[in-house]
Structures are given as C-alpha cells and as structure tokens.
Amino acid sequence: MAPTLPSGDQASDQDNWDNGRLARKRQLLTEIVLRNRLTALVVDGDTTCRVLEQLLLRSYGVQTHGVDNGRDAVALIASGVKFNLIIIDMILPVLNGLEKATRQIRDMGVHCKMLGVTACSGESERQAFLAAGVDVFIEKPLDPEHLVPILRELDGQ
Amino acid sequence: MDVVNQLQRQFIDYSASLHREGFLDDQFTQLQKLQDDNSPDFVVEVASLFFEDCEKLINNMARALEQQQGVDFKQVDASVHQLKGSSSSIGAMRVKDVCIAFRSFCEAQNREGCLRCLQQVTHEYSLLKNKLQTLFRLQQQILAAGGSIPVVE
C-alpha cells in the first residue's frame, strides 16, 4: 500500500502509520544498546507493554531482550544467557508466568532480581507472585519511580 | 515564528485538556519524555501498537460475550486484564478505569454488566483514538512549520 500525504482525514492518518515503518521501528526498539553492564529480560505477552518496558529500561542504559511468552523465557535462560534483571508478567501465553515460568527459572538456580510487573492488583495475587519467586511485585505500569532505585542497587553490586 | 507559537499554544492547550478530562495520565507524559531525536515518532508508533492491541482484545471480548451456550467469563476476563495492563502502560486512564469495573462484572459472571462495560470500553477507545490523532496532527503541523514539540508537564 503506497503511503499517502497527510490530510485532515482519518483514513490517510491510518495509511501514514504503515506497517513497514512500524516493523522496522519494532526492530530498532529491540536493538541492544550497550551503555553499561546491566542486562535485562522482559517477559510480557502484550506487545504494547513489552515494547514500553524495554524502552524504559533502554533509556536508563540497560541492555534489554524481550520475549512474549513463558516458554521462550525459560528456554533462553536454560541456554545459559545471563541477566541482571528479569521483568515478568503474571499471565503469559504458553507457559504461565506465575506457576511455571517464574518457578522454573528459580528452580534452575537463577538468583537474579526478578520483578513481577502485572496488571493484577489483588493482595492474594501479590502474595502468590512473591511466593513463586519474584523479589518485587509492581502493578502496571512500570515507572521510573519503582525502577530507578532497583537499577541503582544493581549497578552498585 | 508567529505560526509556530500559535500551533505550540494550541498543542499545549489540547494536551492539558486531555489530561484534565482524564483521557491521559502522567504515564503518557513519561512516554513523551522518552521520545528524542533518535526516535522522533516513538509515541505515535507506540500509540498505534496500542490501538491494534485494543481492537484485537475488544473483538475477543465481544466474541466471548456473544456465546449463546454460556459465556466463558475467564476468557473475557483474560482479555480485559490484558487491556488493563496495556492501557495503564500507555497512560490511557479512562480506558483503564472501565477495565477495572469490567473485571468486577467478569468476576460476578454478570453478562449484562459485561456487555455494558464492553460498550463503554469501545466508546472510550474510539474517543481516545480520535483525540490522539488530533494531538499527533498538531505535532506534525508544528514540525512542518519548523518548530519543536513543547513538553507539557
């Protein structure tokens, strides 16, 4: 579909947000920028959230990798890739973020900082996620106020 | 210069009204701050990602609620939950608030309540999409006139 010039009309605005540019942008957003030693894995099935969380981390100079399901997260870590920080959602496609993915990652002997970042807000959900092995429970959205102290702590180690 | 100032004032006023009316919250401001010269279209592109997700999720909810043999409220709730997460991540406050109410109706397995919320969430999503398109159009006009996008706190 050829891009059209912007006008006041809604349909042309849609054309402007054409899929080609968006795909390339997604690619650029997942590009790894090495600015310091910290590395992070973001596990979230929702594209918007995953892209935003990765971008937030990158803006603080963290090298990030993103996966959209629990199975890929476990496989990646099982293959030996090391991360300083894992950001994981509670509800994930394929391998559930709570019972399966988080527990499996901990059972593999991975001791890095894990942040459970989820839209869930109940106390029982918080307890369950902490019991499964995350160090911190954060209700979405992940914001600098919660993230920065954690990054400072990791950077200091 | 005058044209740019006028457009920038329009942009600031429009941004402020969107915040005042609850369409956007502070999270959206944080996203705008992440936008820089290396990624000048970042907010526009993230917004379109969000609207793509929204449409998919709303369709899932509608399909699940249409089931005559019995609604799978867990399925509806899963979509609402996801929408709650992404709307809060982008700062779409009114959409998020409807999702919170929606989840209570899912929990109570109240089909009528869910259908009302589905209507509401569809309405809020359309409103937000139009408002953001207007905001982004203003941005484009400022840039085309040679100005820079003001940061609205």
CSV table of N, CA and C in Angstrom, one decimal, chain B residues 16-84:
chain,number,residue,atom,x,y,z
B,16,ALA,N,-3.2,19.7,27.7
B,16,ALA,CA,-3.7,20.0,29.0
B,16,ALA,C,-5.2,19.5,29.2
B,17,SER,N,-6.0,19.8,28.1
B,17,SER,CA,-7.4,19.4,28.2
B,17,SER,C,-7.5,17.9,28.3
B,18,LEU,N,-6.7,17.2,27.5
B,18,LEU,CA,-6.7,15.7,27.5
B,18,LEU,C,-6.4,15.1,28.9
B,19,HIS,N,-5.5,15.8,29.6
B,19,HIS,CA,-5.1,15.4,30.9
B,19,HIS,C,-6.2,15.7,31.9
B,20,ARG,N,-6.7,17.0,31.8
B,20,ARG,CA,-7.8,17.4,32.7
B,20,ARG,C,-9.0,16.6,32.6
B,21,GLU,N,-9.4,16.1,31.4
B,21,GLU,CA,-10.6,15.3,31.2
B,21,GLU,C,-10.3,13.9,31.4
B,22,GLY,N,-9.1,13.5,31.8
B,22,GLY,CA,-8.9,12.2,32.3
B,22,GLY,C,-8.5,11.2,31.1
B,23,PHE,N,-8.4,11.7,29.9
B,23,PHE,CA,-8.1,10.8,28.8
B,23,PHE,C,-6.7,10.2,29.0
B,24,LEU,N,-5.8,11.1,29.4
B,24,LEU,CA,-4.4,10.7,29.6
B,24,LEU,C,-3.9,11.0,31.0
B,25,ASP,N,-3.0,10.2,31.5
B,25,ASP,CA,-2.5,10.5,32.8
B,25,ASP,C,-0.9,10.7,32.7
B,26,ASP,N,-0.3,10.7,33.9
B,26,ASP,CA,1.1,11.1,33.9
B,26,ASP,C,2.0,10.1,33.2
B,27,GLN,N,1.5,8.8,33.1
B,27,GLN,CA,2.3,7.8,32.3
B,27,GLN,C,2.5,8.3,30.9
B,28,PHE,N,1.5,8.9,30.3
B,28,PHE,CA,1.7,9.4,28.9
B,28,PHE,C,2.7,10.4,28.8
B,29,THR,N,2.8,11.3,29.8
B,29,THR,CA,3.8,12.4,29.9
B,29,THR,C,5.2,11.7,29.9
B,30,GLN,N,5.3,10.7,30.7
B,30,GLN,CA,6.6,10.0,30.8
B,30,GLN,C,7.0,9.4,29.5
B,31,LEU,N,6.1,8.9,28.7
B,31,LEU,CA,6.4,8.4,27.4
B,31,LEU,C,6.9,9.5,26.5
B,32,GLN,N,6.2,10.6,26.5
B,32,GLN,CA,6.6,11.7,25.7
B,32,GLN,C,8.0,12.2,26.0
B,33,LYS,N,8.4,12.0,27.2
B,33,LYS,CA,9.8,12.4,27.6
B,33,LYS,C,10.8,11.4,27.1
B,34,LEU,N,10.4,10.2,26.8
B,34,LEU,CA,11.3,9.2,26.3
B,34,LEU,C,11.6,9.4,24.8
B,35,GLN,N,10.7,10.2,24.2
B,35,GLN,CA,10.9,10.5,22.7
B,35,GLN,C,12.0,11.5,22.6
B,36,ASP,N,12.9,11.1,21.7
B,36,ASP,CA,14.0,12.1,21.4
B,36,ASP,C,14.4,12.1,19.9
B,37,ASP,N,15.5,12.7,19.6
B,37,ASP,CA,15.8,12.8,18.1
B,37,ASP,C,16.1,11.5,17.5
B,38,ASN,N,16.5,10.5,18.3
B,38,ASN,CA,16.8,9.2,17.7
B,38,ASN,C,15.5,8.4,17.4
B,39,SER,N,14.5,8.7,18.1
B,39,SER,CA,13.2,8.1,17.9
B,39,SER,C,12.1,9.1,17.9
B,40,PRO,N,12.0,10.0,16.9
B,40,PRO,CA,11.1,11.1,16.9
B,40,PRO,C,9.6,10.7,16.7
B,41,ASP,N,9.3,9.5,16.2
B,41,ASP,CA,8.0,9.0,16.0
B,41,ASP,C,7.5,8.0,17.1
B,42,PHE,N,8.3,7.9,18.1
B,42,PHE,CA,8.1,6.8,19.1
B,42,PHE,C,6.7,6.8,19.7
B,43,VAL,N,6.2,8.0,20.1
B,43,VAL,CA,4.9,8.0,20.7
B,43,VAL,C,3.8,7.6,19.8
B,44,VAL,N,3.9,8.2,18.6
B,44,VAL,CA,2.9,7.8,17.5
B,44,VAL,C,2.8,6.3,17.3
B,45,GLU,N,4.0,5.7,17.2
B,45,GLU,CA,4.1,4.3,16.8
B,45,GLU,C,3.6,3.4,18.0
B,46,VAL,N,4.0,3.8,19.2
B,46,VAL,CA,3.5,3.0,20.4
B,46,VAL,C,2.0,3.2,20.5
B,47,ALA,N,1.5,4.3,20.2
B,47,ALA,CA,0.0,4.5,20.2
B,47,ALA,C,-0.7,3.6,19.2
B,48,SER,N,-0.1,3.5,18.0
B,48,SER,CA,-0.8,2.7,17.0
B,48,SER,C,-0.7,1.2,17.4
B,49,LEU,N,0.4,0.8,18.0
B,49,LEU,CA,0.6,-0.6,18.5
B,49,LEU,C,-0.6,-0.8,19.5
B,50,PHE,N,-0.7,0.2,20.4
B,50,PHE,CA,-1.8,0.0,21.4
B,50,PHE,C,-3.2,-0.1,20.8
B,51,PHE,N,-3.5,0.7,19.8
B,51,PHE,CA,-4.8,0.7,19.2
B,51,PHE,C,-5.0,-0.7,18.5
B,52,GLU,N,-3.9,-1.2,17.9
B,52,GLU,CA,-4.0,-2.5,17.2
B,52,GLU,C,-4.4,-3.6,18.3
B,53,ASP,N,-3.7,-3.5,19.4
B,53,ASP,CA,-3.9,-4.5,20.5
B,53,ASP,C,-5.4,-4.3,21.0
B,54,CYS,N,-5.8,-3.1,21.2
B,54,CYS,CA,-7.1,-2.7,21.7
B,54,CYS,C,-8.2,-3.4,20.8
B,55,GLU,N,-8.1,-3.2,19.5
B,55,GLU,CA,-9.1,-3.7,18.6
B,55,GLU,C,-9.2,-5.2,18.7
B,56,LYS,N,-8.0,-5.9,18.8
B,56,LYS,CA,-8.0,-7.3,18.9
B,56,LYS,C,-8.7,-7.8,20.2
B,57,LEU,N,-8.3,-7.1,21.3
B,57,LEU,CA,-8.9,-7.5,22.6
B,57,LEU,C,-10.4,-7.3,22.6
B,58,ILE,N,-10.8,-6.1,22.1
B,58,ILE,CA,-12.3,-5.8,22.2
B,58,ILE,C,-13.0,-6.8,21.3
B,59,ASN,N,-12.5,-7.2,20.2
B,59,ASN,CA,-13.1,-8.3,19.4
B,59,ASN,C,-13.2,-9.6,20.1
B,60,ASN,N,-12.1,-10.0,20.8
B,60,ASN,CA,-12.1,-11.2,21.6
B,60,ASN,C,-13.2,-11.2,22.7
B,61,MET,N,-13.3,-10.0,23.4
B,61,MET,CA,-14.3,-9.9,24.4
B,61,MET,C,-15.7,-10.0,23.8
B,62,ALA,N,-16.0,-9.3,22.7
B,62,ALA,CA,-17.3,-9.3,22.1
B,62,ALA,C,-17.7,-10.8,21.7
B,63,ARG,N,-16.7,-11.5,21.1
B,63,ARG,CA,-17.0,-12.9,20.6
B,63,ARG,C,-17.3,-13.7,21.8
B,64,ALA,N,-16.5,-13.6,22.9
B,64,ALA,CA,-16.7,-14.4,24.1
B,64,ALA,C,-18.1,-14.1,24.7
B,65,LEU,N,-18.5,-12.9,24.7
B,65,LEU,CA,-19.8,-12.5,25.3
B,65,LEU,C,-21.0,-12.9,24.5
B,66,GLU,N,-20.7,-13.1,23.2
B,66,GLU,CA,-21.8,-13.5,22.3
B,66,GLU,C,-22.3,-14.9,22.4
B,67,GLN,N,-21.4,-15.7,23.0
B,67,GLN,CA,-21.7,-17.2,23.1
B,67,GLN,C,-23.0,-17.5,23.7
B,68,GLN,N,-23.9,-18.1,22.9
B,68,GLN,CA,-25.2,-18.4,23.4
B,68,GLN,C,-25.2,-19.6,24.4
B,69,GLN,N,-24.3,-20.5,24.2
B,69,GLN,CA,-24.3,-21.7,25.1
B,69,GLN,C,-23.8,-21.4,26.5
B,70,GLY,N,-23.3,-20.3,26.7
B,70,GLY,CA,-22.7,-19.9,28.0
B,70,GLY,C,-21.4,-19.2,27.9
B,71,VAL,N,-21.4,-18.1,28.5
B,71,VAL,CA,-20.2,-17.2,28.4
B,71,VAL,C,-19.0,-17.7,29.2
B,72,ASP,N,-17.8,-17.8,28.6
B,72,ASP,CA,-16.6,-18.1,29.3
B,72,ASP,C,-16.1,-16.9,29.9
B,73,PHE,N,-16.5,-16.6,31.2
B,73,PHE,CA,-16.1,-15.3,31.8
B,73,PHE,C,-14.6,-15.2,32.0
B,74,LYS,N,-13.9,-16.4,32.2
B,74,LYS,CA,-12.5,-16.4,32.4
B,74,LYS,C,-11.8,-15.8,31.1
B,75,GLN,N,-12.4,-16.2,30.0
B,75,GLN,CA,-11.8,-15.7,28.7
B,75,GLN,C,-12.0,-14.2,28.5
B,76,VAL,N,-13.2,-13.8,28.9
B,76,VAL,CA,-13.4,-12.3,28.8
B,76,VAL,C,-12.5,-11.6,29.7
B,77,ASP,N,-12.4,-12.1,31.0
B,77,ASP,CA,-11.5,-11.5,32.0
B,77,ASP,C,-10.1,-11.4,31.5
B,78,ALA,N,-9.6,-12.5,30.9
B,78,ALA,CA,-8.2,-12.5,30.4
B,78,ALA,C,-7.9,-11.4,29.4
B,79,SER,N,-8.9,-11.1,28.5
B,79,SER,CA,-8.7,-10.0,27.6
B,79,SER,C,-8.8,-8.7,28.3
B,80,VAL,N,-9.7,-8.5,29.2
B,80,VAL,CA,-9.9,-7.3,30.0
B,80,VAL,C,-8.6,-7.0,30.8
B,81,HIS,N,-8.1,-8.1,31.4
B,81,HIS,CA,-6.9,-7.9,32.2
B,81,HIS,C,-5.7,-7.4,31.3
B,82,GLN,N,-5.6,-8.0,30.1
B,82,GLN,CA,-4.5,-7.6,29.2
B,82,GLN,C,-4.7,-6.1,28.8
B,83,LEU,N,-6.0,-5.7,28.5
B,83,LEU,CA,-6.3,-4.3,28.1
B,83,LEU,C,-6.0,-3.4,29.3
B,84,LYS,N,-6.3,-3.8,30.5
B,84,LYS,CA,-6.0,-3.0,31.7
B,84,LYS,C,-4.5,-2.7,31.7
